[in-house]
Coordinates of C-alpha atoms in Angstrom, one line a residue:
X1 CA -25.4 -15.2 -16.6
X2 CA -22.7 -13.3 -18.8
X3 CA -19.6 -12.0 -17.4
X4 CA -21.0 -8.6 -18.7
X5 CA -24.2 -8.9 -16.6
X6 CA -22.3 -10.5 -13.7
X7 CA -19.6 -7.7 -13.6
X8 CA -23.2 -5.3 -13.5
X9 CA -24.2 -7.3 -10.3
X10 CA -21.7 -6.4 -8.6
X11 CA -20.0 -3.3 -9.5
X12 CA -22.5 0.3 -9.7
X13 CA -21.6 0.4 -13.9
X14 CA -22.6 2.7 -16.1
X15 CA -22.5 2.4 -19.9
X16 CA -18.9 2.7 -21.5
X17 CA -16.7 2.6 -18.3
X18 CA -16.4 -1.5 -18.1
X19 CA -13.1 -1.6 -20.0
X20 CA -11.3 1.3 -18.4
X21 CA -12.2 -0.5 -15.2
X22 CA -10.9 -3.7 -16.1
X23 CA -7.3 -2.4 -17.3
X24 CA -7.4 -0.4 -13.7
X25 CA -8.4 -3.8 -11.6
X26 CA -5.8 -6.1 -13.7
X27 CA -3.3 -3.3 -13.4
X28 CA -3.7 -3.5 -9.8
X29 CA -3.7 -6.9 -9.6
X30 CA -0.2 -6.9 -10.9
X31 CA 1.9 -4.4 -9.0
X32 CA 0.3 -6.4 -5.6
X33 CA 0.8 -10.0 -7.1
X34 CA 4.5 -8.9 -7.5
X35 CA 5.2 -7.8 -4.0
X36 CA 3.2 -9.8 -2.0
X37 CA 5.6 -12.4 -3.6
X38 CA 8.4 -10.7 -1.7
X39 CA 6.4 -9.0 1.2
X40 CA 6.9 -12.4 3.7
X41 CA 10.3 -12.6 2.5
X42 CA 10.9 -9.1 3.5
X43 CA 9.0 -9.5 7.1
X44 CA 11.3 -12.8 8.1
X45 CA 14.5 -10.9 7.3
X46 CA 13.6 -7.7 8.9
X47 CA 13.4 -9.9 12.7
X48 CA 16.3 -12.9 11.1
X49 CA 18.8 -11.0 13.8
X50 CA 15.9 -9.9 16.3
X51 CA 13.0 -7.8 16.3
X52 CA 14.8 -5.0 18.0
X53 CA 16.5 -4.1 14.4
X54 CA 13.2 -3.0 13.0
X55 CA 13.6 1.0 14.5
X56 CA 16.5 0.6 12.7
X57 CA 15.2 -0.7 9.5
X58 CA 12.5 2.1 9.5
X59 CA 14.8 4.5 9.9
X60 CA 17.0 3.6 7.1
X61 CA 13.5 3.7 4.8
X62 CA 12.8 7.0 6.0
X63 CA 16.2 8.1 4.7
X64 CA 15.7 6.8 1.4
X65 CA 12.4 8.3 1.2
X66 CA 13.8 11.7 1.7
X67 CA 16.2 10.8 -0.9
X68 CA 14.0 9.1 -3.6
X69 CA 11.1 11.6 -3.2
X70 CA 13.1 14.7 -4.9
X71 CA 14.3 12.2 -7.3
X72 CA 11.0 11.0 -8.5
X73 CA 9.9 15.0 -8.6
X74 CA 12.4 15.6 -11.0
X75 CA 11.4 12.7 -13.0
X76 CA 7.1 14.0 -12.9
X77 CA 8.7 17.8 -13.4
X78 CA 10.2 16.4 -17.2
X79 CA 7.8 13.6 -18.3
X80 CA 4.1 13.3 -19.5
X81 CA 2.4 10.9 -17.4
X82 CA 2.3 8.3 -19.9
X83 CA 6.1 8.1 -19.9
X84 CA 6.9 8.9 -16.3
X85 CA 5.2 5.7 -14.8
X86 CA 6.3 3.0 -17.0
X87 CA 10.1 4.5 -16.9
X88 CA 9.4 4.3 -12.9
X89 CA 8.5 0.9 -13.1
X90 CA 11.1 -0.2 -15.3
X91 CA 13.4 1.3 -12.6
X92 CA 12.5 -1.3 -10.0
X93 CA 12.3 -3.8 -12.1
X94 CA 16.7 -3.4 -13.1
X95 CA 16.8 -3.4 -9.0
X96 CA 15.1 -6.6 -8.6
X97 CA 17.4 -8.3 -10.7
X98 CA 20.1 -6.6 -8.9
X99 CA 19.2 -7.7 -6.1
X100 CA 18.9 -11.4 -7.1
X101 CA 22.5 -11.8 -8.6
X102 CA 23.5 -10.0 -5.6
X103 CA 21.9 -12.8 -3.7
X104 CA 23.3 -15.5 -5.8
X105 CA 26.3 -14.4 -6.2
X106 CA 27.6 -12.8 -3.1
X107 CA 28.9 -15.1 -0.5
X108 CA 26.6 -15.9 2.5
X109 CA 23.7 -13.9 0.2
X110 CA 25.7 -10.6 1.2
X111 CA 25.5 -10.8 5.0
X112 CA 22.9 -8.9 7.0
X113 CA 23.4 -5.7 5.0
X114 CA 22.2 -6.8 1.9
X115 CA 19.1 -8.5 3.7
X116 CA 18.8 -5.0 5.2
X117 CA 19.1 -3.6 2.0
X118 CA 16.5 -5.2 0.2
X119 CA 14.0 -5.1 3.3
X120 CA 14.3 -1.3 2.8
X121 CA 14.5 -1.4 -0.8
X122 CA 10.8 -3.3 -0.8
X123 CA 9.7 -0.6 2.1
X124 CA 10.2 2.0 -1.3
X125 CA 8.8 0.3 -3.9
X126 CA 6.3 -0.7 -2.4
X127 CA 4.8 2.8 -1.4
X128 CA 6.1 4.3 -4.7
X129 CA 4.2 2.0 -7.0
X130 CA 0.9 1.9 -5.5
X131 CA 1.0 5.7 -4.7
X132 CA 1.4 6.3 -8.9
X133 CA -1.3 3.9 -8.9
X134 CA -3.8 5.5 -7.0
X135 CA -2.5 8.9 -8.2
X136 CA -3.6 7.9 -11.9
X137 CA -6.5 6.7 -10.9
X138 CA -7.5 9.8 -9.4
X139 CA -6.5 11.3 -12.6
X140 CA -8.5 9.3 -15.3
X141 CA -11.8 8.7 -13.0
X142 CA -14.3 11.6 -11.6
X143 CA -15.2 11.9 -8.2
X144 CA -18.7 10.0 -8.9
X145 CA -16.6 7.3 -10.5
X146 CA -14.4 6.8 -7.6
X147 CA -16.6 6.3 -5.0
X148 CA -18.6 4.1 -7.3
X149 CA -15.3 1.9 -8.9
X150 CA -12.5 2.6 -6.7
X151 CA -13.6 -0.6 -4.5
X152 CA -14.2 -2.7 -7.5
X153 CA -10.4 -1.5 -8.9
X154 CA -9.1 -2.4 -5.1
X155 CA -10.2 -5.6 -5.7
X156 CA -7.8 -6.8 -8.6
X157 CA -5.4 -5.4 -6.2
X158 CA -6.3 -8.1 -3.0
X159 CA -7.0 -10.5 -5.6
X160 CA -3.0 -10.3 -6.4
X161 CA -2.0 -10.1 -2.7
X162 CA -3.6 -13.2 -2.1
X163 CA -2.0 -15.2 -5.2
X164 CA 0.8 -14.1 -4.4
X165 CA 1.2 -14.5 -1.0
X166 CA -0.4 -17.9 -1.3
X167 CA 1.9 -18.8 -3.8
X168 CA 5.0 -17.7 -1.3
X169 CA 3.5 -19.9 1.4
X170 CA 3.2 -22.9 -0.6
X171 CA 7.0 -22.5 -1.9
X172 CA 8.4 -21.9 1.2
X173 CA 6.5 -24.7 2.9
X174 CA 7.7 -27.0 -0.4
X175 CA 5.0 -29.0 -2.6
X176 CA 5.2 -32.8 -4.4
X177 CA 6.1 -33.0 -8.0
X178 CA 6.7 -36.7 -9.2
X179 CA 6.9 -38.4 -5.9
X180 CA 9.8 -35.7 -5.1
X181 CA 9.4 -32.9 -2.1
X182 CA 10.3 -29.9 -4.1
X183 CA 11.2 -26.5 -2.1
X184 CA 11.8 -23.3 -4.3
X185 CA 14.5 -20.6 -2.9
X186 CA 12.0 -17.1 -2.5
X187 CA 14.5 -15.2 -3.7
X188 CA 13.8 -16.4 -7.1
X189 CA 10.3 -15.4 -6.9
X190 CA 11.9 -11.6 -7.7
X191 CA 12.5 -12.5 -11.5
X192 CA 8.8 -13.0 -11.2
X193 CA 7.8 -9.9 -9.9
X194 CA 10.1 -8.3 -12.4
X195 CA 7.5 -9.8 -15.4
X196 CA 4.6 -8.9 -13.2
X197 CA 6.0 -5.0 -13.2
X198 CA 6.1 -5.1 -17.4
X199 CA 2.9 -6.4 -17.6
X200 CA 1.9 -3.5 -15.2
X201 CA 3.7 -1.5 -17.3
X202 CA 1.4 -2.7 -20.5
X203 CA -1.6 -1.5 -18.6
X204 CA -0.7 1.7 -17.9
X205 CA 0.0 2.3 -21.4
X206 CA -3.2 0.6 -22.6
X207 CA -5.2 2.9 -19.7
X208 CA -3.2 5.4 -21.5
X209 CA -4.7 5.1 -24.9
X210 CA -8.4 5.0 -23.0
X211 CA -8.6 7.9 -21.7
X212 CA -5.7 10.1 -24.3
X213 CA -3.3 10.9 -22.0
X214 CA -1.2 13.7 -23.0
X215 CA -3.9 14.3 -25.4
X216 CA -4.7 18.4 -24.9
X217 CA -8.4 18.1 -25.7
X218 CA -8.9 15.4 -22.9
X219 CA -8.4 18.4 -21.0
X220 CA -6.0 17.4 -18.1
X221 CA -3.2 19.4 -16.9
X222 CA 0.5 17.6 -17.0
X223 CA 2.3 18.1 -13.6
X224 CA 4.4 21.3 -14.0
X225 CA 8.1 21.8 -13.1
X226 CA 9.5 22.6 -9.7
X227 CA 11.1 19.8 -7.3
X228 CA 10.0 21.0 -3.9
X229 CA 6.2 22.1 -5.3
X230 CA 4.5 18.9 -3.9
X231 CA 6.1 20.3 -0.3
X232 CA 5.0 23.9 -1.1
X233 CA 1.7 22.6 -1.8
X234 CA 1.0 21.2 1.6
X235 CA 2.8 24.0 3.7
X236 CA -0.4 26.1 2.1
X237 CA -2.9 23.6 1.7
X238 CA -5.7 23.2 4.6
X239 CA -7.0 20.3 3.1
X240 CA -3.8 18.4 2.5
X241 CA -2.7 19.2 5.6
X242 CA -5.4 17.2 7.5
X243 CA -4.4 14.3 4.9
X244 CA -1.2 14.4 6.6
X245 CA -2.3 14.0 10.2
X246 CA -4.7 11.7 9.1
X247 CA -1.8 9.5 7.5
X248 CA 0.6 10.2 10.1
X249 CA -1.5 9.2 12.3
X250 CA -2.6 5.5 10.7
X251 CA 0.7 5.0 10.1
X252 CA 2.1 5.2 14.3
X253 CA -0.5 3.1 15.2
X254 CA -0.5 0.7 12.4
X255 CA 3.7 0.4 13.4
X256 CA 2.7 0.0 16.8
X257 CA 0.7 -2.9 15.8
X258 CA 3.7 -4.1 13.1
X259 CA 6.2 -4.1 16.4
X260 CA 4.5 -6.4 18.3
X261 CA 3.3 -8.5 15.7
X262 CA 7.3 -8.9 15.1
X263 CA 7.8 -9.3 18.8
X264 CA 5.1 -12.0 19.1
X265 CA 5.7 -13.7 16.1
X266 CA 9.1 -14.2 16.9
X267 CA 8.2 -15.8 20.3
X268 CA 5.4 -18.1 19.0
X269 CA 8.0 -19.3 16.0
X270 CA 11.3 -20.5 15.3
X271 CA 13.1 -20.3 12.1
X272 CA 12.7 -17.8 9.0
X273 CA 10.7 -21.0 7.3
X274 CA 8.0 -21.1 10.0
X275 CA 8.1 -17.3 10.6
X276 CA 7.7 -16.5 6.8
X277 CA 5.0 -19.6 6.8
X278 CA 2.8 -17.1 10.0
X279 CA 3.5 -14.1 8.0
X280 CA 1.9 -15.4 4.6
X281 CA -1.0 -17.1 6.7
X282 CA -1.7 -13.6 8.2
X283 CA -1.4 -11.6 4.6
X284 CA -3.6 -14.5 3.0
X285 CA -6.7 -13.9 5.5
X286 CA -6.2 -10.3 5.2
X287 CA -7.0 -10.3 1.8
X288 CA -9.7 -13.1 1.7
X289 CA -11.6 -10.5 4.1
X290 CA -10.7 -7.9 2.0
X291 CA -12.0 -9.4 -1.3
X292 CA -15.8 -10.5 0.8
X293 CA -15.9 -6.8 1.3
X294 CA -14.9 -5.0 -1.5
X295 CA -17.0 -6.9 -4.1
X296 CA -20.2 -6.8 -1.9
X297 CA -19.8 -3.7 0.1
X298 CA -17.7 -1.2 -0.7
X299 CA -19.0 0.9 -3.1
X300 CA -22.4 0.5 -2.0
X301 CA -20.8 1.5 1.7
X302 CA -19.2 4.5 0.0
X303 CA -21.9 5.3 -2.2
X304 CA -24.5 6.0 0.4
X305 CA -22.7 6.5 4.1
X306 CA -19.8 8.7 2.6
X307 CA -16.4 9.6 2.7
X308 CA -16.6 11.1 6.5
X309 CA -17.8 7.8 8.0
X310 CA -15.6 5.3 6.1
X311 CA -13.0 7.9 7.2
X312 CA -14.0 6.8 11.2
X313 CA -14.1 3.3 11.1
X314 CA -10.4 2.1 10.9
X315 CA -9.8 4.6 14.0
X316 CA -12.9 3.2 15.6
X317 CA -11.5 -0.5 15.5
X318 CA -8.3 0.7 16.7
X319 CA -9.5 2.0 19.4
X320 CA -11.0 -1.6 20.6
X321 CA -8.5 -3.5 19.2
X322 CA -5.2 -2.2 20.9
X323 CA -7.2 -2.6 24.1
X324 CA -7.6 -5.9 24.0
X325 CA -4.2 -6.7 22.7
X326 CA -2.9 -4.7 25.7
X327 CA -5.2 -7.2 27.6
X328 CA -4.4 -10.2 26.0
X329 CA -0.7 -10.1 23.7
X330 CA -1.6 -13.4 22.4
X331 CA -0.7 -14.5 18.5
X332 CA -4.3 -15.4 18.1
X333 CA -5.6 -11.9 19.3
X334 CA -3.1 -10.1 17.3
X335 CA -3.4 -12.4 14.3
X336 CA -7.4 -11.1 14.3
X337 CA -6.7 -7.5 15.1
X338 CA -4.4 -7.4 12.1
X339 CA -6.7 -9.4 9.8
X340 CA -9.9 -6.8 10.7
X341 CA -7.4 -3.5 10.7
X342 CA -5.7 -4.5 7.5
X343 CA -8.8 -5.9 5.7
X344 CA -10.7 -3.1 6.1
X345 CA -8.2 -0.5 5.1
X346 CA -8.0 -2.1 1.8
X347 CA -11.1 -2.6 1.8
X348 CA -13.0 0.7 2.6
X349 CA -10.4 3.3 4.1
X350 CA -7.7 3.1 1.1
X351 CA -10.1 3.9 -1.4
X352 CA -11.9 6.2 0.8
X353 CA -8.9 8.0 1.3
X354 CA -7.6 7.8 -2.7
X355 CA -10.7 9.9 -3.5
X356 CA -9.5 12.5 -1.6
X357 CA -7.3 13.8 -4.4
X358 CA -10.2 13.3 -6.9
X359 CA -10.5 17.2 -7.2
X360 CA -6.7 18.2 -6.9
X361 CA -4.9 19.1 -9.7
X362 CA -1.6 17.1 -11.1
X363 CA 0.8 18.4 -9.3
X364 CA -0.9 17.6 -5.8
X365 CA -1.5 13.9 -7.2
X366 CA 1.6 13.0 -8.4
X367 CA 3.7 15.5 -6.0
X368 CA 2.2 15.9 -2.7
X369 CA 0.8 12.5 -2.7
X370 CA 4.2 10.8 -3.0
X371 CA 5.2 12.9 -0.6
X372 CA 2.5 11.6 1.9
X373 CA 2.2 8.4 0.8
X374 CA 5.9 7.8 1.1
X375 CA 7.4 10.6 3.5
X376 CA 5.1 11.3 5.7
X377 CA 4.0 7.6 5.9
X378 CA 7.5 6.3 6.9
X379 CA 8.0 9.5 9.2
X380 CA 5.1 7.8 10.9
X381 CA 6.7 4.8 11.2
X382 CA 9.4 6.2 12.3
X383 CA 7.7 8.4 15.3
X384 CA 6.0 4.8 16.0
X385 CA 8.9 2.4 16.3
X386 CA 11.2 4.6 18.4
X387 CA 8.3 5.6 20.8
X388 CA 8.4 2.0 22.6
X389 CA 11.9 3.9 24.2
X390 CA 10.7 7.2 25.2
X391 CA 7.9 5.5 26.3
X392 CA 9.3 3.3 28.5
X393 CA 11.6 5.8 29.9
X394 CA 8.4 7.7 30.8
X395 CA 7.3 4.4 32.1
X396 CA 4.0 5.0 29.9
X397 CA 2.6 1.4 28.8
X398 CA 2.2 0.7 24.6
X399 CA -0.2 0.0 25.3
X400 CA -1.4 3.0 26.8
X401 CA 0.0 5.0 24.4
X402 CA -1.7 3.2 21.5
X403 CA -5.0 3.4 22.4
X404 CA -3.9 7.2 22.9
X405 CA -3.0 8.1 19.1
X406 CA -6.5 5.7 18.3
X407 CA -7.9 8.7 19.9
X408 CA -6.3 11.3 18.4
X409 CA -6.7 9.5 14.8
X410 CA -10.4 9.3 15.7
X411 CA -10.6 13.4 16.0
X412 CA -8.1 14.0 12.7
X413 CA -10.8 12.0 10.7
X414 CA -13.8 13.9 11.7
X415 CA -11.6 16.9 11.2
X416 CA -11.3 15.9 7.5
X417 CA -14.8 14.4 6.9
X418 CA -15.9 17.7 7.3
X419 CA -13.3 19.5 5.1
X420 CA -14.8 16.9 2.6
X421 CA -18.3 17.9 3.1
X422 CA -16.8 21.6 2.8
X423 CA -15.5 20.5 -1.0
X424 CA -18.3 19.0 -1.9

C-alpha cells in the first residue's frame, strides 16, 4: 500500500489538501517535540522546594500573561501573518539560550529563582506557541476541513510529545554507550528545542506559500490595529464569551487535578531524577492514548456526532474521575485519571474546541484567542490553585469542590454546543 493510499485510510482526504496537511502535522509535531523535551523538567522544578510553591508559580505566570499578551498585540497590530509568527518564534528561541548559559554559568544554576524563572517562562511559551498554531490553522482550513483534518494535524503534535518526552525519560534515567553508563544534563536538551522552533519556523513559511498569505486575492483579512481589540471583542461577543467559561472552567479543574498530582507525586517519589522519571512516564501514556484515538477516531467522531457532544465528554469524565480520586488519592488512580483526561483533550476536545474560531475573523483568532488561551487559561489556574485555602477555611473538601465545577463545566458546554448549532 502507498503512503498516499495509506494517508487516505486514515484521514477523510479530499483531492489537493494532502500537502497542506502534512506541513500543518510536521509543524505541530515540532513546536510539541521541543517542549515536551522541557515539560518534565519544568514539573520536577516546580515541587524541587515543595509542592506548596505551585500557587505561587501560577501566580507569577498569570502576571506575565497580563504582561506578554499586550505585547504580542502590538506585535499582530504591525505584522502580516507570515512575519509575525516566525519573528514570535524566533523570540523564544534567544530565551532558551538564555536560559541555558544562565544555567551553566550562574553558580548553583541561579538558585530557586532562576528555576522559578524558567518554570514560568515554559508556562508562556508554551500557551503562546500552540495558540498561534491553532489560530493559523483556523485561518488557512474551512470549517469542513477542520472537523475533517484537525485530528489528523493533532496527531503530528502527540506524535512530538511522545518523542520527546520519551527521549527526556531515557536521558534522565541515563543509557549505555560503549560499555559506559552515560547520563545527559536536561538542561541541554533546550539547545534542542531551540532547532526544533526554526524548523517550525520553516513550516510556517512553507504553509505560508500554500495557501498565499498576505496575498489580497486569497481573500483573508490581516489582523487590524488596536492593542486591547482582542478584549473589546469578548466584552461584546456572546459567543466568545461562552469560550471563556468553557476554558475557565477546564482549566480549575484540570489545576485541581495538576495539584494533587504534585502532592501525590511528591509522596510516592524521592528525588527530581525519579520524580521527573513519573512525570515523563505519565506524559508518555498520555500521548500513546492520544495517537490510538486521533488516527482512528477523531475525525470520524467529529465528523458525524459533532462539535456539541465532543464538547461534553471531557466534563463527563471529570465528573467520574474526581470522584473516585476523592475516593481513592492513590498514584495509580490519578496516574489513569490523568492519562484518560489529558488523552482525550488532545485527542477530541482541543480540536473540537480549535474549530470554534473557524468562522471568526483575524482579529478574534490571533487577538481574543491569545487572550483565552493564555489569560484566561492561567486566570483559571490561578482561581484553581488558591481555592485549596478558601476551601479549607470553609472546611469544603477538594474534593467536593471538584466534582462541583465538573458540574458546572458540564452546563457551560451544552451552553455552547448550542450557540454552535446556532452558527451553523
Amino acid at each position: 500500500m502507498t503512503p498516499a493510499r495509506l494517508l487516505r485510510r486514515l484521514v477523510l482526504l479530499e483531492e489537493g489538501e494532502a500537502p497542506a496537511l502534512l506541513w500543518s502535522a510536521l509543524y505541530f509535531f515540532l513546536l510539541l517535540f521541543g517542549f515536551y523535551l522541557l515539560r518534565p523538567v519544568r514539573e520536577a522544578i516546580g515541587i524541587a522546594r515543595g509542592a506548596d510553591k505551585l500557587p505561587w508559580l501560577m501566580t507569577g505566570t498569570l502576571v506575565a500573561m497580563a504582561l506578554a499578551n499586550p505585547a504580542f498585540a502590538a506585535l499582530v497590530s504591525r505584522l502580516p501573518r507570515r512575519r509575525f509568527i516566525p519573528w514570535a518564534y524566533r523570540f523564544f528561541a534567544l530565551n532558551m539560550l538564555a536560559f541555558f548559559l544562565a544555567f551553566r554559568l550562574l553558580p548553583g544554576h541561579g538558585g530557586a529563582g532562576l528555576g522559578y524563572a524558567f518554570y514560568i517562562w515554559l508556562s508562556v511559551f508554551n500557551l503562546f506557541v500552540v495558540s498561534v498554531f491553532w489560530g493559523l490553522m483556523s485561518d488557512v482550513w474551512s470549517g469542513a476541513q477542520g472537523r475533517r483534518l484537525f485530528g489528523f494535524i493533532a496527531t503530528g503534535g502527540t506524535l512530538g510529545a511522545i518523542a520527546g518526552a520519551a527521549l527526556t525519560g531515557a536521558l534522565t534515567k541515563g543509557f549505555g554507550l560503549g560499555g559506559l553508563h552515560l547520563k545527559v544534563d536536561p538542561l541541554s536538551l533546550l539547545l534542542l528545542s531551540m532547532v526544533t522552533l526554526e524548523l517550525a519556523v520553516q513550516c510556517v513559511k512553507r504553509l505560508a506559500t500554500i495557501f498565499a498569505l498576505g496575498d489580497v486575492a486569497h481573500g483573508a483579512r490581516e489582523p487590524g490595529p488596536g492593542l486591547l481589540e482582542g478584549l473589546r471583542l469578548i466584552t461584546t461577543s456572546r459567543y466568545l464569551q461562552l469560550i471563556c467559561a468553557y476554558m475557565l472552567l477546564f482549566t480549575i479543574t484540570s489545576t485541581f487535578l495538576y495539584l494533587q498530582q504534585g502532592a501525590i507525586v511528591a509522596r510516592a517519589f524521592s528525588g527530581t531524577a525519579a520524580r521527573t522519571a513519573a512525570f515523563a512516564r505519565i506524559d508518555l501514556w498520555v500521548n500513546v492514548l492520544t495517537l490510538a484515538t486521533q488516527v482512528f477516531l477523531t475525525g470520524r467522531i467529529i465528523t458525524r456526532l459533532g462539535i456539541p457532544f465532543v464538547l461534553s465528554i471531557l466534563p463527563v469524565l471529570s465528573l467520574a474521575g474526581f470522584g473516585a480520586l476523592w475516593a481513592w488519592p492513590t498514584f495509580g488512580v490519578m496516574a489513569l485519571f490523568q492519562v484518560l483526561r489529558r488523552g482525550l483533550h488532545y485527542a477530541v476536545d482541543r480540536p473540537a474546541r480549535e474549530i470554534l474560531y473557524i468562522p471568526l475573523g483575524p482579529e478574534e483568532r490571533y487577538k481574543s484567542k491569545p487572550f483565552i488561551d493564555t489569560f484566561v487559561y492561567r486566570g483559571g489556574d490561578l482561581l484553581g490553585v488558591w481555592a485549596p485555602t478558601a476551601l479549607m477555611a470553609l472546611a469544603i473538601p477538594v474534593g467536593l469542590a471538584a466534582v462541583g465545577c465538573s458540574g458546572l463545566w458540564l452546563g457551560s458546554s451544552l451552553a455552547l454546543g448550542r450557540r454552535v448549532k446556532q452558527i451553523g
